[in-house]
mmCIF file of C-alpha atoms in Angstrom:
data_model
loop_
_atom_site.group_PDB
_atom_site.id
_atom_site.type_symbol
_atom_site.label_atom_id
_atom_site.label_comp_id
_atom_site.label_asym_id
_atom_site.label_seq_id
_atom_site.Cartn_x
_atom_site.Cartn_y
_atom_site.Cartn_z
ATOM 1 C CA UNK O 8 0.000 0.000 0.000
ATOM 2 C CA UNK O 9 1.401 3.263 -1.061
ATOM 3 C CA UNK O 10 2.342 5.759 1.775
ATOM 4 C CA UNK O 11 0.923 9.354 1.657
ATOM 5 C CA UNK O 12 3.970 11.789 1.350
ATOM 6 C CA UNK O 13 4.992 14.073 4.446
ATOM 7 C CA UNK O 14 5.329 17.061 4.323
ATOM 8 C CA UNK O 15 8.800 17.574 5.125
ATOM 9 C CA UNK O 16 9.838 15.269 2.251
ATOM 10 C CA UNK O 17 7.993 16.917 -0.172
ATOM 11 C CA UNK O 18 9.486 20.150 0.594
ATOM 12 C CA UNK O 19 13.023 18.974 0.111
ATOM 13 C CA UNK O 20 11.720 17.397 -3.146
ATOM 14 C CA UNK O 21 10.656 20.505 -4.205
ATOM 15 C CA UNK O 22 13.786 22.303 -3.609
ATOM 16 C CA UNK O 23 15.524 19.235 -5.603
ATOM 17 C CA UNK O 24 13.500 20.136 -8.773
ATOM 18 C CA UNK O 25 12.443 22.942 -8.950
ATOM 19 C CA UNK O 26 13.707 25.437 -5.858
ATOM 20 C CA UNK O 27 16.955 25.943 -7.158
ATOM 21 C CA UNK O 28 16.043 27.113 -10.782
ATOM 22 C CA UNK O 29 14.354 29.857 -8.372
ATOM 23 C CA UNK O 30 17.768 30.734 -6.564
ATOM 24 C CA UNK O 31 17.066 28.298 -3.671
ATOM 25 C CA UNK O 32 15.666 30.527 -0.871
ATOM 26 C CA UNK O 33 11.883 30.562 -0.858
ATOM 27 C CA UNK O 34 9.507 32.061 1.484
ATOM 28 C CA UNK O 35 7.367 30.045 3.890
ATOM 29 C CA UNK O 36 4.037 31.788 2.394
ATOM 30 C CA UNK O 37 5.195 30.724 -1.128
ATOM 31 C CA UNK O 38 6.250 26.547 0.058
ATOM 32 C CA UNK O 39 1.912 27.036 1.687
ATOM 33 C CA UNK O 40 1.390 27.594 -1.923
ATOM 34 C CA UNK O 41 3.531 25.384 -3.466
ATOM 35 C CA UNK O 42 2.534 22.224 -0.916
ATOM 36 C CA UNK O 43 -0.813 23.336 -0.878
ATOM 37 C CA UNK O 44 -1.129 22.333 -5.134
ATOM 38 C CA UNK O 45 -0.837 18.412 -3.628
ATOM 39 C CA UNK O 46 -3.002 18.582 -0.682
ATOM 40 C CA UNK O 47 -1.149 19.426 2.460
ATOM 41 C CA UNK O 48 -2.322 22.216 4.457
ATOM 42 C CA UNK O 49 -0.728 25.691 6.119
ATOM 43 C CA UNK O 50 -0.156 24.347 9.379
ATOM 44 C CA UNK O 51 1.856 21.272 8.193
ATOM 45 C CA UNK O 52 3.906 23.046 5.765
ATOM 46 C CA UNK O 53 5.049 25.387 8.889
ATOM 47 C CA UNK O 54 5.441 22.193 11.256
ATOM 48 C CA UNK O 55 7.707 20.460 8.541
ATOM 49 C CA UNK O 56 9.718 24.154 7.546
ATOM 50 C CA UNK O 57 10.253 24.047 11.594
ATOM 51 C CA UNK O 58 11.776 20.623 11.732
ATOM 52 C CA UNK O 59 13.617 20.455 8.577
ATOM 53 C CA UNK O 60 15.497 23.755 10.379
ATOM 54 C CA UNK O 61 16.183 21.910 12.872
ATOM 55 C CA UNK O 62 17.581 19.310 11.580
ATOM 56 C CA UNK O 63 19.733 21.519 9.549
ATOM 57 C CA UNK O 64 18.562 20.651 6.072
ATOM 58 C CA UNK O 65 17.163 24.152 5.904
ATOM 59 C CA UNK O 66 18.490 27.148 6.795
ATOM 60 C CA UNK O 67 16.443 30.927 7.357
ATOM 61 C CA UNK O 68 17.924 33.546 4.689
ATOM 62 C CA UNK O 69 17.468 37.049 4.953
ATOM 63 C CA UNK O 70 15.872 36.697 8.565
ATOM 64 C CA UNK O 71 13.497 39.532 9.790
ATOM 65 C CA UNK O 72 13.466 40.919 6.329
ATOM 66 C CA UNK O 73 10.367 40.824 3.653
ATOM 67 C CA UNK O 74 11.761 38.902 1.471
ATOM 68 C CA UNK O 75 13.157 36.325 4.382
ATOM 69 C CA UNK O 76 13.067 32.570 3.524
ATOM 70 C CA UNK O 77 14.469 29.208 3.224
ATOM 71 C CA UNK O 78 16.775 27.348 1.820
ATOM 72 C CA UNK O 79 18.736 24.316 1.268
ATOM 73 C CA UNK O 80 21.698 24.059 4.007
ATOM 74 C CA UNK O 81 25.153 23.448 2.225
ATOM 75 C CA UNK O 82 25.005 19.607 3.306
ATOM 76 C CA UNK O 83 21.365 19.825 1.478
ATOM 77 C CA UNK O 84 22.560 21.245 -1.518
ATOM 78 C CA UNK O 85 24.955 18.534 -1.814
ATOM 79 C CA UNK O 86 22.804 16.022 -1.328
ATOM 80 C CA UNK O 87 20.003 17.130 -3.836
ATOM 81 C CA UNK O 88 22.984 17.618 -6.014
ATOM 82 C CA UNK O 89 24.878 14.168 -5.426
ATOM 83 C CA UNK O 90 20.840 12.536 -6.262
ATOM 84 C CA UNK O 91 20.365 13.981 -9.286
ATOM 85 C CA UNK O 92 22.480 11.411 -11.176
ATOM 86 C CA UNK O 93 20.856 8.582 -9.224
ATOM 87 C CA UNK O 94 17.233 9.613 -9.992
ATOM 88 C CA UNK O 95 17.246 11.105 -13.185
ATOM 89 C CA UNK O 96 20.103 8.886 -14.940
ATOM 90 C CA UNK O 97 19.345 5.152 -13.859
ATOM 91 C CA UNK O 98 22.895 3.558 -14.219
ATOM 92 C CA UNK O 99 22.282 0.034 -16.072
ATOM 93 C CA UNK O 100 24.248 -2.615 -14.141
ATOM 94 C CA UNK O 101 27.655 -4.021 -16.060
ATOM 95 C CA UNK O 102 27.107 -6.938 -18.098
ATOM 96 C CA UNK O 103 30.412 -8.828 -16.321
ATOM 97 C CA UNK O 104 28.920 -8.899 -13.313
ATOM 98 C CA UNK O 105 31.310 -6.715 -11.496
ATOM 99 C CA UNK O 106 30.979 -6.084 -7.926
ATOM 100 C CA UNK O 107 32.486 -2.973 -5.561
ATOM 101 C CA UNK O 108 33.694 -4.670 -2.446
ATOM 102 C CA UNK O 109 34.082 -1.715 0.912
ATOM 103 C CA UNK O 110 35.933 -2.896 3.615
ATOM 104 C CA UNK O 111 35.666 -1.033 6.449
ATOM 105 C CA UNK O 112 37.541 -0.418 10.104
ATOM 106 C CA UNK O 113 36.572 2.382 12.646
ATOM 107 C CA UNK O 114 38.352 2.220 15.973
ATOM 108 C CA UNK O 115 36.032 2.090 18.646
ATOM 109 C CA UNK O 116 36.832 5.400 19.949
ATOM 110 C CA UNK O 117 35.008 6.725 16.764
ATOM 111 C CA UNK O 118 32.545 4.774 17.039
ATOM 112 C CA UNK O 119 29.515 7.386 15.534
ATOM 113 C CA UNK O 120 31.746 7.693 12.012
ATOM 114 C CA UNK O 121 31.483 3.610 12.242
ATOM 115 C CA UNK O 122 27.521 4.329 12.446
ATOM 116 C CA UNK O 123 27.579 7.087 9.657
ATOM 117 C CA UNK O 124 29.577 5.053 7.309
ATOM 118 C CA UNK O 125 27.237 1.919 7.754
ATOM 119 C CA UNK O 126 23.985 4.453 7.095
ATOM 120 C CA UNK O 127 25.872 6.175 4.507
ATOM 121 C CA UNK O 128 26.611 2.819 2.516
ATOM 122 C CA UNK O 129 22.967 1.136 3.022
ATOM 123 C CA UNK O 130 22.222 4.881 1.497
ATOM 124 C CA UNK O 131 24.187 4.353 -1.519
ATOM 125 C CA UNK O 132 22.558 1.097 -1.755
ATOM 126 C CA UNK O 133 25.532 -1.428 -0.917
ATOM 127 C CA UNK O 134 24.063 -4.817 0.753
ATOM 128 C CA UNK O 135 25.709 -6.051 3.593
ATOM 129 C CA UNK O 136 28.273 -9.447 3.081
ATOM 130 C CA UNK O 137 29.768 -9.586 6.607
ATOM 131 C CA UNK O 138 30.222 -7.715 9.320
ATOM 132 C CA UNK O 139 32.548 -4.672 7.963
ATOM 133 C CA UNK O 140 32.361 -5.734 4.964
ATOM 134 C CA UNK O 141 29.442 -3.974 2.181
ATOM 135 C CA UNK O 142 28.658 -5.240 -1.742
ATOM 136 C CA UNK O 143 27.377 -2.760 -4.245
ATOM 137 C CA UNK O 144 26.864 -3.416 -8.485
ATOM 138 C CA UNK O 145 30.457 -1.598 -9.822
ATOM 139 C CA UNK O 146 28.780 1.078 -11.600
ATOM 140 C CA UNK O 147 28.326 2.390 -7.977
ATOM 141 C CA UNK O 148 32.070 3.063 -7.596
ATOM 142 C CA UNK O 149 31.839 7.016 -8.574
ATOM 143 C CA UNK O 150 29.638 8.130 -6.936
ATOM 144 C CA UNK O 151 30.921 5.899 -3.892
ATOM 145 C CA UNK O 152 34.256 7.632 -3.885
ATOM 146 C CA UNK O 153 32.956 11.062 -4.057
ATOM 147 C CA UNK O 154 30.419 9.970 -1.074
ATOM 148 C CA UNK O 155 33.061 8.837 1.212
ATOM 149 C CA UNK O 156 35.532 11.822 0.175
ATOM 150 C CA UNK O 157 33.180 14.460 0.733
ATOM 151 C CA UNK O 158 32.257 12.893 4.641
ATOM 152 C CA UNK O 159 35.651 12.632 4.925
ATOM 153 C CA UNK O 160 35.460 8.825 5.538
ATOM 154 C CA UNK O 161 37.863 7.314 2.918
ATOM 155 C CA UNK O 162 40.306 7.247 5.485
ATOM 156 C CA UNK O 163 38.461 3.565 7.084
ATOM 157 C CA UNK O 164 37.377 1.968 3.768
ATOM 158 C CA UNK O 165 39.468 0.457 1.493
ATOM 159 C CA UNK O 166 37.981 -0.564 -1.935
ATOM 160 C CA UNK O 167 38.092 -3.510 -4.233
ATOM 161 C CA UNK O 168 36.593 -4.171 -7.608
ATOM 162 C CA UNK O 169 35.990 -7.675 -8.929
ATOM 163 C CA UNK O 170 33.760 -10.527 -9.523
ATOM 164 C CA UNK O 171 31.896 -13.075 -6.967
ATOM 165 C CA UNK O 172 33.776 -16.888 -6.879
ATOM 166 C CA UNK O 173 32.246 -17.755 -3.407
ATOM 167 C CA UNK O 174 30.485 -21.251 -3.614
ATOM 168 C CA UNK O 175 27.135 -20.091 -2.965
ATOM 169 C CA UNK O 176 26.156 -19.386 -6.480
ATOM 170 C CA UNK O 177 25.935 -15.499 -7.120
ATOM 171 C CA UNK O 178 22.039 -15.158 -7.482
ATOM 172 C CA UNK O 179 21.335 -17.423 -3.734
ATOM 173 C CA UNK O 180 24.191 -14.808 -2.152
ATOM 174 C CA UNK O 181 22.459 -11.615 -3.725
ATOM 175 C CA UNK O 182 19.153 -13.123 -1.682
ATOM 176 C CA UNK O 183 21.003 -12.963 1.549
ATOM 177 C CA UNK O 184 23.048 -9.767 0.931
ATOM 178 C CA UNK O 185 19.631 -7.699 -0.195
ATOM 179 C CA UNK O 186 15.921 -7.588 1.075
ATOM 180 C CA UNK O 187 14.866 -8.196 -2.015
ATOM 181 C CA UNK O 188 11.263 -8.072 -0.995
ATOM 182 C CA UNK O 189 11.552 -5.547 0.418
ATOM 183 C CA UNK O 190 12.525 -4.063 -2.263
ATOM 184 C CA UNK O 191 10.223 -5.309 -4.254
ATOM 185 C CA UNK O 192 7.435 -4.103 -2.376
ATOM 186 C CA UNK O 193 8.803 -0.264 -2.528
ATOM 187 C CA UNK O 194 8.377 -0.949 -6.436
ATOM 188 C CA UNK O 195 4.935 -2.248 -6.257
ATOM 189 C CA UNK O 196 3.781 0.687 -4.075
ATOM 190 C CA UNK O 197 5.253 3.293 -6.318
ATOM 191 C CA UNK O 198 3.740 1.091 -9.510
ATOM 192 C CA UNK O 199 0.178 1.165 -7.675
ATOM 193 C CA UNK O 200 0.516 5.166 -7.056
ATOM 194 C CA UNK O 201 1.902 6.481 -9.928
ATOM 195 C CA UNK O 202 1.067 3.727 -13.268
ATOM 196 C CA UNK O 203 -2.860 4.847 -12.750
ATOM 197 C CA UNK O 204 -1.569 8.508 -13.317
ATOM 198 C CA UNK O 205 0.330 7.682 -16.734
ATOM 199 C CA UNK O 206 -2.597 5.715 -17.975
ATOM 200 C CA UNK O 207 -4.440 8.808 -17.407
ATOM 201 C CA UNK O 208 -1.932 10.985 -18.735
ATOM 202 C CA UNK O 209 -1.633 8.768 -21.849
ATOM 203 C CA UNK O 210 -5.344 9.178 -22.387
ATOM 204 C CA UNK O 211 -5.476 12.711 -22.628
ATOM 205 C CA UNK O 212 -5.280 14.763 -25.360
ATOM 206 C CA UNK O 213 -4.367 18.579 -26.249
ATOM 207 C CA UNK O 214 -2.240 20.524 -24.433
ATOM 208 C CA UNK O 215 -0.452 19.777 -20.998
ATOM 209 C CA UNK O 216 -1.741 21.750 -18.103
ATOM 210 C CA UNK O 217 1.453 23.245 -15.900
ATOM 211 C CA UNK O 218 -1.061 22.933 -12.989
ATOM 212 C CA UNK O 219 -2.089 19.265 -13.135
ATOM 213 C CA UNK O 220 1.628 18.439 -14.491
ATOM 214 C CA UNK O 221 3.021 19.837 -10.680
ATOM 215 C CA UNK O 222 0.229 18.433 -9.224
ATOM 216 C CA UNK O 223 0.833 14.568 -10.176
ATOM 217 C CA UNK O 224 4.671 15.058 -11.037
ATOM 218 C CA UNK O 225 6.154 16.233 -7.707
ATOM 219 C CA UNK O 226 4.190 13.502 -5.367
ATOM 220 C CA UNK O 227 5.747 10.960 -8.060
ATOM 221 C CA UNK O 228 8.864 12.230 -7.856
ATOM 222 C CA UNK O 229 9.095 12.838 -3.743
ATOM 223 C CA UNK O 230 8.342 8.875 -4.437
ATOM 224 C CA UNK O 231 10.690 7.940 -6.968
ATOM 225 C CA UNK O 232 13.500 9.508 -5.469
ATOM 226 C CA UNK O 233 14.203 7.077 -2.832
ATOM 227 C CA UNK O 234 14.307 4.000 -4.300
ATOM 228 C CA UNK O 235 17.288 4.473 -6.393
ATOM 229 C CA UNK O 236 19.533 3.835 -3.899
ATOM 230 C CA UNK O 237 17.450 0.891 -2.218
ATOM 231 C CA UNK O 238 17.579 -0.592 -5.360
ATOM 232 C CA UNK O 239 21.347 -0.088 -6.688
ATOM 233 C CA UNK O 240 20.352 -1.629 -10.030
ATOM 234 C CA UNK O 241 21.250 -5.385 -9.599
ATOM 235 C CA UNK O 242 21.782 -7.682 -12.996
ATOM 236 C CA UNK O 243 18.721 -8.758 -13.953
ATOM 237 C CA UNK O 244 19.800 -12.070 -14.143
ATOM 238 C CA UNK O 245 20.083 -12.262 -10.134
ATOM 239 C CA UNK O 246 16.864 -10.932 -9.256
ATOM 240 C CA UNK O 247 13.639 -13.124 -8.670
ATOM 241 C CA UNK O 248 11.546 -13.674 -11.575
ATOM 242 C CA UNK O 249 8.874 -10.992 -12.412
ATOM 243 C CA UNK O 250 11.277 -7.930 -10.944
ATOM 244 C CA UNK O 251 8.894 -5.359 -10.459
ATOM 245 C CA UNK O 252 12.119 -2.373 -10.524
ATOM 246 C CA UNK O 253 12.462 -2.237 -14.506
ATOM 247 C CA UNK O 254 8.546 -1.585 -15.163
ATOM 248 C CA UNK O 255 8.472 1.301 -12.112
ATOM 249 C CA UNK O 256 11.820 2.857 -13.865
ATOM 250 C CA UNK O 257 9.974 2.952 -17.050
ATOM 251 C CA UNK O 258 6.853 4.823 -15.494
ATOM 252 C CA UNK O 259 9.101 7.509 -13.542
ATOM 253 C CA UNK O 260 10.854 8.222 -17.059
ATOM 254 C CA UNK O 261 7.643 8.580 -18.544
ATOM 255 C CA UNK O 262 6.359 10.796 -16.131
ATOM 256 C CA UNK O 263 8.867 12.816 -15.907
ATOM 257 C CA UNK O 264 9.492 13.399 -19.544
ATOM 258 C CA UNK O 265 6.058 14.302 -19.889
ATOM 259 C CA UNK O 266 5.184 16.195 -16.380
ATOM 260 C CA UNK O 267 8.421 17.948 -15.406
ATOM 261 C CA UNK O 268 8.877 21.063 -17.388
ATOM 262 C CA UNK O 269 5.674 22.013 -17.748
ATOM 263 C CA UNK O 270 5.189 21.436 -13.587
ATOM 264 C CA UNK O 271 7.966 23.874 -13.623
ATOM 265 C CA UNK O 272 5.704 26.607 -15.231
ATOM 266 C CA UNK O 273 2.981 25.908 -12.513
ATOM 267 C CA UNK O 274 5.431 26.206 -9.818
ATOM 268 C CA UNK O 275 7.083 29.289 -11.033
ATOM 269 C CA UNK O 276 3.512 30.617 -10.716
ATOM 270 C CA UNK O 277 3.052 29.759 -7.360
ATOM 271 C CA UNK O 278 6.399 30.833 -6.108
ATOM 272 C CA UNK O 279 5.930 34.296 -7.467
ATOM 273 C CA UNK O 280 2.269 34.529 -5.600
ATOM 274 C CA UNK O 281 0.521 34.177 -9.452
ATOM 275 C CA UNK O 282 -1.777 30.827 -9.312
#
């Protein structure tokens, strides 16, 4: 069953696609307007702006001023940056079956960068093989590098590219190092939201409407953007039969060629006080 959107996420999806064509800082009346297109309401916007400050993924510009809003912090801007590959640009997995090995060792007086680097890899989508030791499809080793560089966490992982030799065969060991049901399930949700909302797109005919475009493309897209990385694009050849990931990539891209610009229109409206 498909989960309604919060809030908060929503907001930072926004900023993703469309808040920093706009030059990133946007007032809180403007983000009422701009959640308010997809049904959320005044009082949660301003809940969510509250605890996304908080948690330092936004930060107030220009405070006490007219024109004061908010923005993406510099960790935020990275991180909406660093995701645009991974949810616009769906790498396909190599077709030697390569595999990015991360070996890891944090002394225990460090032991919170031993937690962050364990997050930070399940973010990136590497399954876990053994204890300090994380498997990811190679095609993950760019952005990998630049991860652990920019957390300044290179320092305790040492990397190794190659292929699996192990006796389980490769497809039983994928099982064990991935919830691939999990998994699974994320795709189904998304494909039970969102492949009702092409169909109806592909129906219509004449010209797009910027306001209906925002209104279905940015709760598909606050939905889409997550399971990139808890899928990390696995061979199809190791992944159970009747993979639901392929057919939920093939919606987003559709919906996104067709929705996104012209959702950009709408939303340049709203920001600007217009619609």
């Amino acid at each position: 069953m498909a989960q309604h959107p919060s809030p908060g996420s929503l907001i930072l999806t926004f900023y993703g696609a469309y808040g920093r064509r706009a030059g990133g800082s946007v007032p809180v009346a403007a983000l009422i307007r701009l959640l308010g297109a997809v049904g959320v309401d005044a009082p949660s916007v301003r809940s969510a702006v509250s605890r996304l400050k908080r948690r330092g993924l936004l930060v107030a510009e220009q405070a006490g001023s007219r024109s004061a809003g908010y923005a993406p912090s510099e960790a935020t801007r990275q991180l909406l940056q660093d995701g645009d590959r991974r949810i616009y640009d769906r790498p396909r997995p190599d077709a030697d079956g390569s595999w990015l090995l991360a070996v890891f060792s944090v002394p225990e007086s460090e032991r919170r960068r031993r937690h962050v680097l364990r997050s930070r890899l399940a973010r990136l989508g590497f399954g876990n093989a053994a204890p300090g030791v994380w498997i990811a499809p190679a095609h993950l080793e760019e952005e990998t590098r630049h991860t652990l560089r920019r957390l300044e966490l290179d320092a305790y992982v040492d990397l190794f590219c190659g292929t699996h030799t192990g006796f389980t065969p490769t497809r039983e060991a994928v099982a064990r190092w991935w919830d691939l049901e999990t998994i699974a399930e994320l795709h189904r949700a998304f494909l039970e939201a969102h492949e009702p909302v092409l169909q109806s797109w592909s129906r219509r005919r004449g010209d797009v409407l910027p306001r209906d475009a925002y209104r279905d493309y940015l709760p598909a897209l606050d939905a889409w953007r997550r399971l990139p990385y808890a899928d990390p694009g696995l061979p199809p050849s190791l992944l159970p039969a009747g993979w639901p990931g392929e057919r939920a990539a093939e919606v987003f891209a559709a919906l996104d060629t067709r929705l996104r610009a012209p959702g950009a229109v709408h939303a340049d409206e709203l920001l600007h006080g217009a619609a």
